[in-house]
CSV table of C-alpha atoms in Angstrom, one decimal:
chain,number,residue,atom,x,y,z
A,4,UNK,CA,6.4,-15.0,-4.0
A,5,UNK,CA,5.0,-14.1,-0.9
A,6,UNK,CA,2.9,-11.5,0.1
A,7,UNK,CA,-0.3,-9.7,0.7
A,8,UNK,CA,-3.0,-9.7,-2.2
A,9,UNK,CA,-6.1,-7.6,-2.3
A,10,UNK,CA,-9.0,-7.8,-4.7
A,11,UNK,CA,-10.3,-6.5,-7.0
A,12,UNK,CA,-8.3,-3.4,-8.1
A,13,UNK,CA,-11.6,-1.1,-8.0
A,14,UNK,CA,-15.2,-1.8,-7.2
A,15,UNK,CA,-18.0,0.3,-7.5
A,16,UNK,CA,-21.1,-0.1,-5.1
A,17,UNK,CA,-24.8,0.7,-6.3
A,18,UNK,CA,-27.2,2.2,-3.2
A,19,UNK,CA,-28.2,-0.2,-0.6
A,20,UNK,CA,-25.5,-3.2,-1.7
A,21,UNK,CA,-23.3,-5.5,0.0
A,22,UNK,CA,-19.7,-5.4,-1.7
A,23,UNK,CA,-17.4,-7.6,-0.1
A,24,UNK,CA,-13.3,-7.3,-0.6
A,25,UNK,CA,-10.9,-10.0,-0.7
A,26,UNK,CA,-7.4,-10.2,1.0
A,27,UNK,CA,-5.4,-12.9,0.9
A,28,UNK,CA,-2.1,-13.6,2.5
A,29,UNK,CA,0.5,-16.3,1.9
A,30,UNK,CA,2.8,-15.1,4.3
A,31,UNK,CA,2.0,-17.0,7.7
A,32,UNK,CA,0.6,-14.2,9.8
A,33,UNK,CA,-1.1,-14.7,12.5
A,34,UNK,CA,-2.7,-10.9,12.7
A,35,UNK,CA,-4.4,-9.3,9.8
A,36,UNK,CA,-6.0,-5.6,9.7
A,37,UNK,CA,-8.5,-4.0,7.6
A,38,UNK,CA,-7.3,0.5,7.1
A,39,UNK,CA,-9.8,2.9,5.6
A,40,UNK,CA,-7.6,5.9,4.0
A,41,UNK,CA,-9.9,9.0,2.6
A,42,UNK,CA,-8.0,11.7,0.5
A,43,UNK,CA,-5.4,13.9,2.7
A,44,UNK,CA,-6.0,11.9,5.6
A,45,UNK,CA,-4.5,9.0,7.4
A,46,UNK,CA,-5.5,5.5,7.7
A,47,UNK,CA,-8.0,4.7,10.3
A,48,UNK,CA,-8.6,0.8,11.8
A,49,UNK,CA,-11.9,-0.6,10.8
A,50,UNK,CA,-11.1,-3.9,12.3
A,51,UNK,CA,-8.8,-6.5,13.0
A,52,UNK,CA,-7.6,-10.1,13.8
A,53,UNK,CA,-5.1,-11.5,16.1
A,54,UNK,CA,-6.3,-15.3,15.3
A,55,UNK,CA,-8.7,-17.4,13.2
A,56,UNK,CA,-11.8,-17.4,14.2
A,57,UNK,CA,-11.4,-14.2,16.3
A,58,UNK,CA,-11.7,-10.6,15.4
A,59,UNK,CA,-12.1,-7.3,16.8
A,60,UNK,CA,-13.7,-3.9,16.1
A,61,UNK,CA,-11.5,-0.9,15.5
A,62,UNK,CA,-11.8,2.9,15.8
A,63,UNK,CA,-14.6,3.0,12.8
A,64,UNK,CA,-16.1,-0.2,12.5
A,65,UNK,CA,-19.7,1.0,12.1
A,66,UNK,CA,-21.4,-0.3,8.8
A,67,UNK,CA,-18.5,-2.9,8.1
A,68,UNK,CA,-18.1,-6.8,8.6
A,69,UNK,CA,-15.6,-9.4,8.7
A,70,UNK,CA,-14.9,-13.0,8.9
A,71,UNK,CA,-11.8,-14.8,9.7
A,72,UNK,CA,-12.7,-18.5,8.9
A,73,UNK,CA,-9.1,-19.2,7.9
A,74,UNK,CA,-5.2,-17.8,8.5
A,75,UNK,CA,-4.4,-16.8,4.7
A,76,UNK,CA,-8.1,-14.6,4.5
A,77,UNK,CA,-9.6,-11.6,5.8
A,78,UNK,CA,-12.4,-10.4,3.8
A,79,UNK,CA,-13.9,-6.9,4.4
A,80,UNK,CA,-17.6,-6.5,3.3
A,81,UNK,CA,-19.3,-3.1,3.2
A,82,UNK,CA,-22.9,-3.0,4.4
A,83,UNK,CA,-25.5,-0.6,3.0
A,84,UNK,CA,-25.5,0.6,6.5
A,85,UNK,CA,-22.3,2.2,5.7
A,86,UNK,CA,-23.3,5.9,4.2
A,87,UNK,CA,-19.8,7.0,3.1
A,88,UNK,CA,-18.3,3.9,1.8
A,89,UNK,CA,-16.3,5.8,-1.2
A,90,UNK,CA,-12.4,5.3,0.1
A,91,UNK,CA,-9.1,3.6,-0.4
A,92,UNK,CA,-9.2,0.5,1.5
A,93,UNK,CA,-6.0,-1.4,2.4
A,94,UNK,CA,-5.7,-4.9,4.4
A,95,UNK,CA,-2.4,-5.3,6.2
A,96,UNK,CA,-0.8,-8.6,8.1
A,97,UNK,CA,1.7,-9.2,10.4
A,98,UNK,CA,4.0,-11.7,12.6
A,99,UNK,CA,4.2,-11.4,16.6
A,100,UNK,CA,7.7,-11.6,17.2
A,101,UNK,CA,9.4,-12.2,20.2
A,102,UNK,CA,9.1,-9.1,21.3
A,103,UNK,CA,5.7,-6.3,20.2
A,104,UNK,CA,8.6,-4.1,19.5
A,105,UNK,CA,9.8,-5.9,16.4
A,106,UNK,CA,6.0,-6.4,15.2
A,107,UNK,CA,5.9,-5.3,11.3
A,108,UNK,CA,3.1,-4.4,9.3
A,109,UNK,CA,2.9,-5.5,5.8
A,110,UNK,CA,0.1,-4.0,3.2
A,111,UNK,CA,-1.5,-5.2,0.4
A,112,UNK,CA,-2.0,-3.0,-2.7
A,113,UNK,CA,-5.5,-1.2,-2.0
A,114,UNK,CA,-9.4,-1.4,-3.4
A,115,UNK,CA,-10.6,1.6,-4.4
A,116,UNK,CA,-14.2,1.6,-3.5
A,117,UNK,CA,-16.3,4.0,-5.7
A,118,UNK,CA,-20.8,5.2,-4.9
A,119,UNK,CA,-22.5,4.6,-8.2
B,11,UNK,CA,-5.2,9.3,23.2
B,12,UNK,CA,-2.1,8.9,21.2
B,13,UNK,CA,-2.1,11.3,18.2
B,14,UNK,CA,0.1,11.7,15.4
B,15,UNK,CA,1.1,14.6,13.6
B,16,UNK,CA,3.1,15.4,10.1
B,17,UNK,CA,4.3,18.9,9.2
B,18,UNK,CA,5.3,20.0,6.5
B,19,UNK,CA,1.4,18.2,4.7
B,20,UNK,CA,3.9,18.3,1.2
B,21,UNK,CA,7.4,19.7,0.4
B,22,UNK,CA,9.2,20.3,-2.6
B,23,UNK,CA,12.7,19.8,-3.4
B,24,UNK,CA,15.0,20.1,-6.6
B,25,UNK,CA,16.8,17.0,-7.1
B,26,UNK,CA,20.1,15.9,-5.0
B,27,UNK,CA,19.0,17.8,-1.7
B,28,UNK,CA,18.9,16.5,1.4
B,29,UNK,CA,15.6,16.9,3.2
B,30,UNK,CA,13.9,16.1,6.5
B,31,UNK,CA,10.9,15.0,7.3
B,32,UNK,CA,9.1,15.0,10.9
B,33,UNK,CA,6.7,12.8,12.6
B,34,UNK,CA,5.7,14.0,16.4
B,35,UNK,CA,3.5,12.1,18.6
B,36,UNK,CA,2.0,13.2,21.9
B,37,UNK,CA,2.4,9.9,24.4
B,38,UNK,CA,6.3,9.2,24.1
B,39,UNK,CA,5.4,5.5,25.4
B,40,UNK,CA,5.7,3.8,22.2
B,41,UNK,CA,7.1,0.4,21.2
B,42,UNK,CA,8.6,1.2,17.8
B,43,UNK,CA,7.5,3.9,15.5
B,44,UNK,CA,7.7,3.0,11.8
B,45,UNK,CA,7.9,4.8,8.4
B,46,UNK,CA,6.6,3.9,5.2
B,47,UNK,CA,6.0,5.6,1.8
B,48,UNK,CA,2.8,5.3,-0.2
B,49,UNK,CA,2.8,5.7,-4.1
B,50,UNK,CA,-0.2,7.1,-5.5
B,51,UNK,CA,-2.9,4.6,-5.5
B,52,UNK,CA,-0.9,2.0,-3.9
B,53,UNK,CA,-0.6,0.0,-0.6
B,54,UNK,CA,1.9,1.4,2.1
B,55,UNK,CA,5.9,-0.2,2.0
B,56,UNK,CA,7.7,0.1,5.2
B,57,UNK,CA,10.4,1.8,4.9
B,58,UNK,CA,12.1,1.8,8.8
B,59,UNK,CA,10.9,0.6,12.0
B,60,UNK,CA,12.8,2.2,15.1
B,61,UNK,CA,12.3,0.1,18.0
B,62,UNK,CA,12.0,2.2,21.7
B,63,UNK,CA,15.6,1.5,22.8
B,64,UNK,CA,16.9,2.6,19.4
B,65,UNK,CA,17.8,6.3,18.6
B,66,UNK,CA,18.1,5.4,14.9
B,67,UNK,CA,18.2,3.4,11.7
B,68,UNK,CA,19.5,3.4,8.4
B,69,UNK,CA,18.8,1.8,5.0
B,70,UNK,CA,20.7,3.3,2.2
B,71,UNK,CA,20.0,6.6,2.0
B,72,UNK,CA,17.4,6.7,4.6
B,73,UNK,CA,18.4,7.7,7.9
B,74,UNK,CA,15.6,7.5,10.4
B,75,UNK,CA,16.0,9.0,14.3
B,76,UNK,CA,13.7,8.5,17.5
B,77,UNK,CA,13.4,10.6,20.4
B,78,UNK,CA,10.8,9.5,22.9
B,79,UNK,CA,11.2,11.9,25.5
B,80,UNK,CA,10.4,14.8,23.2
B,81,UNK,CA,7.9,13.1,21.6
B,82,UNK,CA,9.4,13.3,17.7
B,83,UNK,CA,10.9,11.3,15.0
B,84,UNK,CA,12.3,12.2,11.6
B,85,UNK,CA,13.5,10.8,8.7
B,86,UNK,CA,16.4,12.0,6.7
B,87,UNK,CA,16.5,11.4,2.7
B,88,UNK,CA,20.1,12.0,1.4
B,89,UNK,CA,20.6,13.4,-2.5
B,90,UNK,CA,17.1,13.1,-3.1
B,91,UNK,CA,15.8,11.9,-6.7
B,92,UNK,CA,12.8,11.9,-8.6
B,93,UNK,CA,11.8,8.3,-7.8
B,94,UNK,CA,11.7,9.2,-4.1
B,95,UNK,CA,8.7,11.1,-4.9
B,96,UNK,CA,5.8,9.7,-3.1
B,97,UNK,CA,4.1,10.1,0.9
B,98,UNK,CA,5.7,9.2,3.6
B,99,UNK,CA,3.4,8.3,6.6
B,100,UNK,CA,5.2,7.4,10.1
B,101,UNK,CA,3.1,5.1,12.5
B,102,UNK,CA,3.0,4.1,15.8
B,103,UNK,CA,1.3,1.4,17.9
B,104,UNK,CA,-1.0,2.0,20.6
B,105,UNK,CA,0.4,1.7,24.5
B,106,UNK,CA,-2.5,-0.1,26.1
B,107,UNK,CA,-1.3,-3.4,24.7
B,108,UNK,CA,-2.0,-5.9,22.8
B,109,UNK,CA,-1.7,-6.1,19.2
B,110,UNK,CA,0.6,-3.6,18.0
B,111,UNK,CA,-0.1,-4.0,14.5
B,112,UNK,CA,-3.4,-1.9,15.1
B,113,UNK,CA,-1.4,1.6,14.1
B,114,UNK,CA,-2.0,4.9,14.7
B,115,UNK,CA,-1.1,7.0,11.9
B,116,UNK,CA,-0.2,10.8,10.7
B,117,UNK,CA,-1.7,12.2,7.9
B,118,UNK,CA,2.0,11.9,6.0
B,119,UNK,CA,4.0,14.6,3.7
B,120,UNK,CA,3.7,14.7,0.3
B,121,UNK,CA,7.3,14.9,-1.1
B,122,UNK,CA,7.9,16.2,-4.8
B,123,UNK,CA,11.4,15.9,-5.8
B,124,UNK,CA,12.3,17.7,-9.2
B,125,UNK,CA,14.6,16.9,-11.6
């Protein structure tokens, strides 16, 4: 059953902790994506990956890291440098087809990331 | 910069009416625009991608239209029901290249549809 999975469901970060999200894919995807998405508003690109090993910062990528060590995983950590971590995060993959115009965008399920 | 923009921010219907929704952006050079629909605390399912060369697509009820010169898409729900209920978010890709997977988003439309 292929797909996109994220981990955990909810997490809830105490002041001046490191929490780190999980997204795995089992769909071959060469690209993955890490969105932010705070209530009433849309997503916004923290950062992304066109290939292992390579990654690149998006339009909010201040107080966030990444890895991409292998092709199935993208995890997402949020520093205590990151003030107003308390969102909806989702991690998203996708194929480079022939053409960019057929490129699809496939999302996992969400982490709700909560401020003790 | 590209920008992306929703209106109506939530509608509400009575069940079996067909609505519209819109989705305007302000660079018409896109490669595709896509729609999706987000649940309540769920990830986003995509619902249609429109390529540039296409004026529209169609799955099931969904009807969804592209037109780049004036900078607008919409997408068309026929005899709405209560499970279509969710937000619908329409995206597009940047133009300066590269990965197109990087989206630029609208804030979406909350649809309520009432039995």
């Amino acid at each position: 059953d292929g797909g996109i999975t994220q981990s955990p469901k909810y997490l809830f970060r105490k002041e001046g902790q490191n929490v780190t999200l999980s997204c795995e894919q089992n769909l071959n995807h060469d690209a993955m994506y890490w969105y932010r998405q705070d209530p009433g508003q849309g997503l916004r690109l923290i950062y992304y990956s066109q290939i292992v090993n390579d990654f690149q910062k998006g339009d909010i990528a201040e107080g966030y890291s990444v890895s991409r060590e292998k092709k199935e995983s993208f995890p997402l950590t949020v520093t205590s440098a990151q003030k107003n971590p308390t969102a909806f995060y989702l991690c998203a993959s996708s194929h480079r087809g022939r053409r960019l115009s057929d490129e699809k965008l496939f999302f996992g399920s969400g982490t709700q990331l909560s401020v003790l | 910069k590209q920008e992306v923009t929703q209106i109506p921010a939530a509608l509400s219907v009575p069940e079996g009416e067909n609505l519209v929704l819109n989705c305007s952006f302000t660079d018409s050079a896109i490669y595709n625009l896509q729609w999706f629909r987000q649940d309540p605390g769920k990830g986003l399912t995509s619902l249609l991608l429109i390529q540039s060369s296409q004026r529209e697509q169609t799955s099931g009820r969904l009807n969804a239209s592209l037109d780049k010169s004036s900078g607008r898409s919409t997408l068309y729900i026929a005899a709405s029901q209560p499970g279509d209920s969710a937000t619908y978010l329409c995206a597009v890709p940047p133009n300066y290249g590269g990965s197109q997977g990087n989206l630029i988003f609208g804030k979406g439309t909350k649809l309520s549809v009432k039995p």
